Amino acid sequence: MPFRHPDRAANLQTRIEHEVRERLEEAIDFVCLEALVKARQASGGAAPVADSAADRAEYQAHVAAFLRLLSTELPASDGAAVKDGVAADAQLLARQVALARTMPDYWQRFEAVSARYLAEPPASGGQRRGLLARLFGRA
């Protein structure tokens, strides 16, 4: 697995952390996009469009919901409470990165949670900007 960390001088742990975070973000992105498409198909709606603010908001709501489900199903050992907001999503993602690095069966458990999330009907609720979109500067 090639290490793509921008700072090649960084120590190995930093580079591994970067790779695990990137892999986790890609996996979450895939699950949430799949959930968005399935929700649209189930409701008979149009396919999501990249330039649509409403579609981005719906995707971001899936990211937030999936991160919270992961934190419930694969809880971190620190037991600290997580509040709502940007910092909370970043904290939830950081916890999942730490679990992915230390839990031997993390990815198998991630896949099981993903499958359950995709099998469940979409939950209604407020939509807010998700972590991945904020990280990549999507409005």
PDB file of N, CA and C in Angstrom, residues 83-131:
ATOM      1  N   LYS A  83     -20.695  15.957  21.770  1.00  0.00           N
ATOM      2  CA  LYS A  83     -21.750  16.937  21.564  1.00  0.00           C
ATOM      3  C   LYS A  83     -22.009  17.087  20.072  1.00  0.00           C
ATOM      4  N   ASP A  84     -23.097  17.765  19.716  1.00  0.00           N
ATOM      5  CA  ASP A  84     -23.429  17.999  18.312  1.00  0.00           C
ATOM      6  C   ASP A  84     -22.528  19.065  17.719  1.00  0.00           C
ATOM      7  N   GLY A  85     -22.442  19.037  16.395  1.00  0.00           N
ATOM      8  CA  GLY A  85     -21.713  20.084  15.691  1.00  0.00           C
ATOM      9  C   GLY A  85     -20.507  19.560  14.943  1.00  0.00           C
ATOM     10  N   VAL A  86     -19.791  20.512  14.361  1.00  0.00           N
ATOM     11  CA  VAL A  86     -18.616  20.198  13.555  1.00  0.00           C
ATOM     12  C   VAL A  86     -17.572  19.468  14.379  1.00  0.00           C
ATOM     13  N   ALA A  87     -17.302  19.952  15.564  1.00  0.00           N
ATOM     14  CA  ALA A  87     -16.296  19.323  16.413  1.00  0.00           C
ATOM     15  C   ALA A  87     -16.706  17.899  16.771  1.00  0.00           C
ATOM     16  N   ALA A  88     -18.001  17.670  16.954  1.00  0.00           N
ATOM     17  CA  ALA A  88     -18.475  16.333  17.298  1.00  0.00           C
ATOM     18  C   ALA A  88     -18.228  15.369  16.147  1.00  0.00           C
ATOM     19  N   ASP A  89     -18.545  15.768  14.927  1.00  0.00           N
ATOM     20  CA  ASP A  89     -18.310  14.897  13.780  1.00  0.00           C
ATOM     21  C   ASP A  89     -16.829  14.606  13.614  1.00  0.00           C
ATOM     22  N   ALA A  90     -15.992  15.600  13.795  1.00  0.00           N
ATOM     23  CA  ALA A  90     -14.550  15.399  13.700  1.00  0.00           C
ATOM     24  C   ALA A  90     -14.067  14.454  14.798  1.00  0.00           C
ATOM     25  N   GLN A  91     -14.640  14.601  15.979  1.00  0.00           N
ATOM     26  CA  GLN A  91     -14.275  13.731  17.102  1.00  0.00           C
ATOM     27  C   GLN A  91     -14.726  12.295  16.832  1.00  0.00           C
ATOM     28  N   LEU A  92     -15.926  12.128  16.290  1.00  0.00           N
ATOM     29  CA  LEU A  92     -16.419  10.791  15.972  1.00  0.00           C
ATOM     30  C   LEU A  92     -15.537  10.121  14.917  1.00  0.00           C
ATOM     31  N   LEU A  93     -15.132  10.879  13.907  1.00  0.00           N
ATOM     32  CA  LEU A  93     -14.262  10.327  12.877  1.00  0.00           C
ATOM     33  C   LEU A  93     -12.897   9.972  13.458  1.00  0.00           C
ATOM     34  N   ALA A  94     -12.355  10.836  14.297  1.00  0.00           N
ATOM     35  CA  ALA A  94     -11.052  10.561  14.909  1.00  0.00           C
ATOM     36  C   ALA A  94     -11.100   9.294  15.760  1.00  0.00           C
ATOM     37  N   ARG A  95     -12.214   9.088  16.457  1.00  0.00           N
ATOM     38  CA  ARG A  95     -12.362   7.874  17.262  1.00  0.00           C
ATOM     39  C   ARG A  95     -12.404   6.637  16.378  1.00  0.00           C
ATOM     40  N   GLN A  96     -13.099   6.745  15.253  1.00  0.00           N
ATOM     41  CA  GLN A  96     -13.169   5.602  14.342  1.00  0.00           C
ATOM     42  C   GLN A  96     -11.801   5.299  13.726  1.00  0.00           C
ATOM     43  N   VAL A  97     -11.032   6.327  13.440  1.00  0.00           N
ATOM     44  CA  VAL A  97      -9.671   6.122  12.928  1.00  0.00           C
ATOM     45  C   VAL A  97      -8.839   5.379  13.965  1.00  0.00           C
ATOM     46  N   ALA A  98      -8.950   5.798  15.211  1.00  0.00           N
ATOM     47  CA  ALA A  98      -8.202   5.126  16.282  1.00  0.00           C
ATOM     48  C   ALA A  98      -8.633   3.666  16.420  1.00  0.00           C
ATOM     49  N   LEU A  99      -9.936   3.416  16.322  1.00  0.00           N
ATOM     50  CA  LEU A  99     -10.419   2.035  16.401  1.00  0.00           C
ATOM     51  C   LEU A  99      -9.933   1.212  15.214  1.00  0.00           C
ATOM     52  N   ALA A 100      -9.944   1.803  14.034  1.00  0.00           N
ATOM     53  CA  ALA A 100      -9.499   1.085  12.839  1.00  0.00           C
ATOM     54  C   ALA A 100      -8.033   0.685  12.949  1.00  0.00           C
ATOM     55  N   ARG A 101      -7.258   1.499  13.646  1.00  0.00           N
ATOM     56  CA  ARG A 101      -5.836   1.195  13.806  1.00  0.00           C
ATOM     57  C   ARG A 101      -5.579   0.146  14.887  1.00  0.00           C
ATOM     58  N   THR A 102      -6.478   0.009  15.840  1.00  0.00           N
ATOM     59  CA  THR A 102      -6.202  -0.866  16.980  1.00  0.00           C
ATOM     60  C   THR A 102      -7.083  -2.111  17.066  1.00  0.00           C
ATOM     61  N   MET A 103      -8.247  -2.082  16.478  1.00  0.00           N
ATOM     62  CA  MET A 103      -9.186  -3.201  16.587  1.00  0.00           C
ATOM     63  C   MET A 103      -8.942  -4.172  15.420  1.00  0.00           C
ATOM     64  N   PRO A 104      -8.558  -5.398  15.718  1.00  0.00           N
ATOM     65  CA  PRO A 104      -8.217  -6.345  14.655  1.00  0.00           C
ATOM     66  C   PRO A 104      -9.350  -6.616  13.662  1.00  0.00           C
ATOM     67  N   ASP A 105     -10.587  -6.635  14.123  1.00  0.00           N
ATOM     68  CA  ASP A 105     -11.705  -6.938  13.231  1.00  0.00           C
ATOM     69  C   ASP A 105     -12.529  -5.692  12.882  1.00  0.00           C
ATOM     70  N   TYR A 106     -11.894  -4.530  12.947  1.00  0.00           N
ATOM     71  CA  TYR A 106     -12.627  -3.274  12.714  1.00  0.00           C
ATOM     72  C   TYR A 106     -13.347  -3.267  11.374  1.00  0.00           C
ATOM     73  N   TRP A 107     -12.647  -3.615  10.297  1.00  0.00           N
ATOM     74  CA  TRP A 107     -13.246  -3.482   8.969  1.00  0.00           C
ATOM     75  C   TRP A 107     -14.384  -4.480   8.760  1.00  0.00           C
ATOM     76  N   GLN A 108     -14.302  -5.645   9.358  1.00  0.00           N
ATOM     77  CA  GLN A 108     -15.415  -6.584   9.269  1.00  0.00           C
ATOM     78  C   GLN A 108     -16.634  -6.021   9.998  1.00  0.00           C
ATOM     79  N   ARG A 109     -16.388  -5.445  11.150  1.00  0.00           N
ATOM     80  CA  ARG A 109     -17.489  -4.845  11.912  1.00  0.00           C
ATOM     81  C   ARG A 109     -18.036  -3.616  11.192  1.00  0.00           C
ATOM     82  N   PHE A 110     -17.173  -2.816  10.590  1.00  0.00           N
ATOM     83  CA  PHE A 110     -17.590  -1.655   9.806  1.00  0.00           C
ATOM     84  C   PHE A 110     -18.515  -2.110   8.678  1.00  0.00           C
ATOM     85  N   GLU A 111     -18.138  -3.169   7.977  1.00  0.00           N
ATOM     86  CA  GLU A 111     -18.963  -3.683   6.876  1.00  0.00           C
ATOM     87  C   GLU A 111     -20.328  -4.147   7.380  1.00  0.00           C
ATOM     88  N   ALA A 112     -20.363  -4.787   8.537  1.00  0.00           N
ATOM     89  CA  ALA A 112     -21.637  -5.241   9.102  1.00  0.00           C
ATOM     90  C   ALA A 112     -22.540  -4.057   9.443  1.00  0.00           C
ATOM     91  N   VAL A 113     -21.975  -3.018  10.048  1.00  0.00           N
ATOM     92  CA  VAL A 113     -22.744  -1.812  10.381  1.00  0.00           C
ATOM     93  C   VAL A 113     -23.207  -1.134   9.093  1.00  0.00           C
ATOM     94  N   SER A 114     -22.339  -1.082   8.107  1.00  0.00           N
ATOM     95  CA  SER A 114     -22.689  -0.475   6.817  1.00  0.00           C
ATOM     96  C   SER A 114     -23.869  -1.194   6.175  1.00  0.00           C
ATOM     97  N   ALA A 115     -23.816  -2.522   6.180  1.00  0.00           N
ATOM     98  CA  ALA A 115     -24.898  -3.306   5.582  1.00  0.00           C
ATOM     99  C   ALA A 115     -26.221  -3.045   6.296  1.00  0.00           C
ATOM    100  N   ARG A 116     -26.184  -2.973   7.618  1.00  0.00           N
ATOM    101  CA  ARG A 116     -27.417  -2.679   8.373  1.00  0.00           C
ATOM    102  C   ARG A 116     -27.918  -1.270   8.063  1.00  0.00           C
ATOM    103  N   TYR A 117     -27.004  -0.313   7.984  1.00  0.00           N
ATOM    104  CA  TYR A 117     -27.396   1.067   7.687  1.00  0.00           C
ATOM    105  C   TYR A 117     -28.057   1.156   6.312  1.00  0.00           C
ATOM    106  N   LEU A 118     -27.490   0.465   5.349  1.00  0.00           N
ATOM    107  CA  LEU A 118     -28.042   0.512   3.997  1.00  0.00           C
ATOM    108  C   LEU A 118     -29.347  -0.263   3.883  1.00  0.00           C
ATOM    109  N   ALA A 119     -29.566  -1.242   4.753  1.00  0.00           N
ATOM    110  CA  ALA A 119     -30.794  -2.034   4.716  1.00  0.00           C
ATOM    111  C   ALA A 119     -31.963  -1.322   5.393  1.00  0.00           C
ATOM    112  N   GLU A 120     -31.661  -0.407   6.304  1.00  0.00           N
ATOM    113  CA  GLU A 120     -32.713   0.295   7.026  1.00  0.00           C
ATOM    114  C   GLU A 120     -33.280   1.419   6.170  1.00  0.00           C
ATOM    115  N   PRO A 121     -34.585   1.679   6.331  1.00  0.00           N
ATOM    116  CA  PRO A 121     -35.152   2.818   5.615  1.00  0.00           C
ATOM    117  C   PRO A 121     -34.541   4.116   6.146  1.00  0.00           C
ATOM    118  N   PRO A 122     -34.433   5.141   5.297  1.00  0.00           N
ATOM    119  CA  PRO A 122     -33.827   6.395   5.746  1.00  0.00           C
ATOM    120  C   PRO A 122     -34.621   7.039   6.869  1.00  0.00           C
ATOM    121  N   ALA A 123     -33.902   7.551   7.851  1.00  0.00           N
ATOM    122  CA  ALA A 123     -34.539   8.227   8.978  1.00  0.00           C
ATOM    123  C   ALA A 123     -34.844   9.662   8.592  1.00  0.00           C
ATOM    124  N   SER A 124     -35.951  10.154   9.095  1.00  0.00           N
ATOM    125  CA  SER A 124     -36.261  11.557   8.853  1.00  0.00           C
ATOM    126  C   SER A 124     -35.604  12.386   9.942  1.00  0.00           C
ATOM    127  N   GLY A 125     -35.461  13.642   9.669  1.00  0.00           N
ATOM    128  CA  GLY A 125     -34.844  14.509  10.669  1.00  0.00           C
ATOM    129  C   GLY A 125     -34.167  15.682  10.005  1.00  0.00           C
ATOM    130  N   GLY A 126     -33.591  16.520  10.829  1.00  0.00           N
ATOM    131  CA  GLY A 126     -32.916  17.696  10.313  1.00  0.00           C
ATOM    132  C   GLY A 126     -31.699  17.315   9.500  1.00  0.00           C
ATOM    133  N   GLN A 127     -31.419  18.133   8.528  1.00  0.00           N
ATOM    134  CA  GLN A 127     -30.246  17.894   7.706  1.00  0.00           C
ATOM    135  C   GLN A 127     -29.234  18.972   8.016  1.00  0.00           C
ATOM    136  N   ARG A 128     -27.979  18.542   8.168  1.00  0.00           N
ATOM    137  CA  ARG A 128     -26.945  19.521   8.433  1.00  0.00           C
ATOM    138  C   ARG A 128     -25.701  19.116   7.686  1.00  0.00           C
ATOM    139  N   ARG A 129     -24.803  19.992   7.616  1.00  0.00           N
ATOM    140  CA  ARG A 129     -23.579  19.788   6.862  1.00  0.00           C
ATOM    141  C   ARG A 129     -22.733  18.698   7.511  1.00  0.00           C
ATOM    142  N   GLY A 130     -22.301  17.721   6.733  1.00  0.00           N
ATOM    143  CA  GLY A 130     -21.544  16.587   7.231  1.00  0.00           C
ATOM    144  C   GLY A 130     -20.056  16.829   7.256  1.00  0.00           C
ATOM    145  N   LEU A 131     -19.367  15.966   7.955  1.00  0.00           N
ATOM    146  CA  LEU A 131     -17.924  16.097   8.159  1.00  0.00           C
ATOM    147  C   LEU A 131     -17.133  16.009   6.862  1.00  0.00           C
TER     148      LEU A 131
END
